[in-house]
Structure formats: C-alpha cells, structure tokens
XYZ file of C-alpha atoms in Angstrom:
203
model
C 7.510 -41.409 -34.777
C 9.934 -42.426 -32.097
C 12.476 -40.192 -33.636
C 9.880 -37.547 -33.266
C 9.083 -38.475 -29.988
C 12.569 -38.532 -28.953
C 13.254 -35.224 -30.582
C 10.174 -33.843 -28.823
C 11.612 -34.837 -25.502
C 15.069 -33.047 -26.274
C 13.174 -29.996 -27.052
C 11.072 -30.245 -23.838
C 14.814 -30.687 -22.007
C 16.293 -27.774 -23.600
C 13.288 -25.524 -22.917
C 13.587 -26.634 -19.153
C 17.338 -26.095 -19.105
C 16.888 -22.697 -20.738
C 13.947 -21.935 -18.061
C 16.201 -22.691 -15.067
C 19.163 -21.127 -16.489
C 17.028 -18.011 -16.480
C 16.105 -18.149 -13.039
C 17.988 -16.307 -10.464
C 20.443 -18.345 -7.703
C 18.094 -19.769 -4.639
C 18.617 -17.956 -1.454
C 17.367 -18.221 2.099
C 16.530 -15.284 4.439
C 17.638 -15.081 7.986
C 16.173 -13.155 10.790
C 19.129 -12.094 12.989
C 18.176 -11.267 16.796
C 20.846 -9.223 18.829
C 21.829 -11.055 21.837
C 21.256 -14.408 20.523
C 22.411 -17.017 18.007
C 25.495 -17.130 16.308
C 28.066 -14.474 17.484
C 25.042 -13.094 19.531
C 23.545 -11.770 16.575
C 26.112 -9.073 16.193
C 26.850 -8.174 12.408
C 30.228 -6.998 12.771
C 31.160 -10.050 14.686
C 29.465 -12.265 11.942
C 31.436 -10.266 9.146
C 34.656 -11.460 10.403
C 33.783 -15.097 9.799
C 34.260 -16.180 6.213
C 31.516 -18.941 6.592
C 29.061 -15.995 7.279
C 30.567 -13.155 5.134
C 31.560 -15.242 1.840
C 27.800 -16.548 1.327
C 26.185 -13.970 2.984
C 24.479 -10.351 2.538
C 23.788 -8.548 5.518
C 21.160 -6.142 5.133
C 21.231 -2.765 7.478
C 18.942 0.048 7.974
C 20.330 2.987 5.986
C 19.102 6.363 6.452
C 18.190 8.283 3.227
C 21.256 10.520 2.594
C 23.680 7.724 2.750
C 21.382 5.215 0.714
C 21.093 7.872 -1.992
C 24.743 8.464 -2.103
C 25.557 4.398 -2.364
C 22.980 4.712 -5.577
C 24.414 7.623 -7.173
C 28.263 6.637 -6.293
C 28.492 2.913 -5.355
C 32.058 2.620 -5.474
C 32.717 5.495 -2.685
C 33.363 3.751 0.470
C 30.904 4.851 3.367
C 31.429 4.801 7.028
C 29.804 2.817 9.678
C 26.817 3.755 11.390
C 24.949 2.873 14.607
C 23.326 -0.089 15.098
C 23.313 -2.781 12.287
C 24.546 0.112 9.947
C 27.825 -1.002 11.347
C 28.039 -3.375 8.259
C 27.848 -0.267 5.924
C 31.549 -0.193 4.990
C 31.314 -3.825 3.736
C 29.262 -2.627 1.005
C 32.542 -1.920 -0.900
C 34.731 -5.219 0.072
C 35.103 -8.436 -1.101
C 33.480 -9.725 -4.217
C 30.456 -7.174 -4.936
C 30.175 -6.453 -1.153
C 28.959 -8.199 1.646
C 26.315 -5.894 2.903
C 23.605 -3.560 1.450
C 21.378 -0.714 3.057
C 17.857 -0.860 3.120
C 16.638 2.754 3.400
C 14.248 3.045 6.456
C 14.373 7.039 5.941
C 13.353 7.577 8.652
C 10.031 7.729 6.955
C 7.070 8.682 8.764
C 4.520 7.488 5.591
C 5.013 5.944 2.463
C 3.398 8.648 0.716
C 6.185 11.084 1.523
C 8.410 12.463 -0.994
C 11.978 12.900 -1.111
C 14.723 13.673 -3.767
C 17.261 10.615 -4.041
C 19.101 8.674 -6.795
C 17.598 5.183 -7.137
C 19.916 3.453 -9.285
C 22.687 6.051 -10.225
C 20.496 8.480 -12.288
C 20.255 12.047 -11.435
C 18.392 12.830 -8.016
C 14.494 13.239 -8.557
C 11.495 13.081 -6.458
C 10.423 9.772 -5.268
C 7.789 8.518 -2.318
C 9.083 6.166 0.095
C 7.505 3.429 -1.219
C 9.477 3.859 -4.132
C 12.739 4.059 -2.597
C 11.954 0.920 -0.454
C 10.730 -0.737 -3.552
C 14.036 0.336 -5.487
C 15.968 -0.990 -2.322
C 14.614 -4.502 -3.129
C 15.827 -4.137 -6.692
C 19.360 -3.572 -5.640
C 19.442 -6.216 -3.155
C 17.908 -8.699 -5.936
C 20.486 -7.354 -8.669
C 23.502 -7.686 -6.332
C 22.373 -11.252 -5.537
C 21.820 -12.295 -9.093
C 25.314 -10.741 -10.026
C 27.062 -12.645 -7.046
C 25.378 -15.972 -6.903
C 27.797 -17.261 -4.151
C 25.791 -15.077 -1.860
C 23.096 -17.950 -0.759
C 22.215 -16.593 2.750
C 20.531 -12.936 3.273
C 20.375 -11.669 7.113
C 18.523 -9.132 8.493
C 17.786 -7.723 12.148
C 14.722 -8.264 14.174
C 13.797 -6.316 17.039
C 15.451 -8.339 20.314
C 12.413 -7.817 22.234
C 9.766 -9.069 19.615
C 8.313 -12.186 19.707
C 10.416 -15.628 18.828
C 8.968 -16.130 15.359
C 8.755 -12.598 14.278
C 9.909 -11.358 10.857
C 9.512 -7.710 11.093
C 12.347 -5.723 10.700
C 13.628 -4.170 13.842
C 14.257 -0.389 13.844
C 16.919 0.346 16.542
C 18.255 3.877 16.492
C 15.288 4.468 14.172
C 12.560 3.458 16.560
C 9.783 5.773 16.951
C 10.398 7.719 13.577
C 9.075 5.009 11.074
C 5.576 4.630 10.144
C 4.059 1.588 10.807
C 2.984 1.047 7.022
C 6.874 1.683 6.124
C 7.797 -1.082 8.764
C 5.116 -3.440 7.037
C 6.472 -2.830 3.439
C 10.242 -3.038 4.698
C 9.656 -6.313 6.232
C 7.631 -7.567 3.075
C 10.015 -6.782 0.489
C 12.726 -8.524 2.777
C 10.488 -11.648 2.815
C 9.847 -11.525 -0.907
C 13.407 -11.546 -1.565
C 13.612 -15.460 -2.416
C 10.459 -15.137 -4.681
C 11.862 -12.270 -6.360
C 15.114 -14.108 -7.038
C 12.920 -17.425 -8.425
C 11.313 -15.007 -11.202
C 12.552 -15.654 -14.905
C 15.025 -13.328 -15.830
C 14.345 -11.562 -19.068
C 17.124 -12.028 -21.568
C 18.825 -8.849 -22.907
C 18.271 -7.835 -26.118
C-alpha cells in the first residue's frame, strides 16, 4: 500500500512537472513614460543598454503597412519611424529581436476592415480587432520562443495620470478611436496571463 502511495505521489509530481514545462516563461509588463524614469523613458537610449535590451521586448506603435510587412516578410529589416517606432529596426537584431510592433493603424474603429497578412499568409481582409489580437499573438510567440525576454515595455502618454496603463499614441494621437485604444491597452495588460496559459503540445 505504501508503495502504491509513493507511486501515486511520483505520478502527481511528474504531472505537475509536465504542467510547469508546458507553461510559458513568466514576464512583467512595464509602462514607460517619456521624460521620466530610466534614460528618461527614451526607447532608443534604453535599447543601447544591454541590461534592458537583452532581457526586454520593446513594444512600439506600428502603422498598418509596416506591421503587415513584418508579418509577411519577418526577415526583411525595416527603417525606424517617429516616436517609439525608433525601436522598429531592433525587430531584426540580436537573439530573435528586441522589439515588436503593435498595430495602431491608425484605426478609427475596431470594425473597420483592411487587407493585411497577419502571420505570413497571403494578405486577406481583417478587422482592426483581428489585427490587434494577431499582434498580441505575435508578441506571445516571440516571448515563448525567447524565454530570456522577461520584461515587456510599452509607452504611456507622458501627460496621463501617474498610474495610467493606457497606451500612448504620440504621432497617432487624434487618429485612433477610443475603442481601439482600450483594446490595445488590454492586449498589452493580458500578456502575462497569456504567457501563463498552458501550451498545447505539438502533434
């Protein structure tokens, strides 16, 4: 009987180990506010520092065209943009890249439709909602593939309240709908919980 109990405990321990191995690495999401904090919240300056760069993934606001190109041709380097899109070239540097774009459009509503490649497939019509959720999937896939990336950075508006977790728009300000901003902010906040979801084994 004792042997059966020990066998049962070993089985439970093995099951727990398998469950843990099938979870993604834990990550923390950090709001960056330009003008305050380390390196004054300047993505470009932060990316020059190995302690930030090597363990971090910097999320920048991307336009639809270049976000779609990154999905269809992920190995083709793209130039820097304005605001936090100064981080765009870092998608293609280092171990799997140190930045990723989250598409802000600019989308006026979540229901508007655009033709774009989400994950490398031929371009097809998708709503802004689908595009943003696909952006979250890209980020989670990158983090799962590179467990050394334990910190996710995103930008908030420098003029927003101190505890704000709402994504800043910078050069897209006034062109992005409130429902779009809410979803963008939500998908960033959800990254740790998405990483904690059980990974389905390959079949």
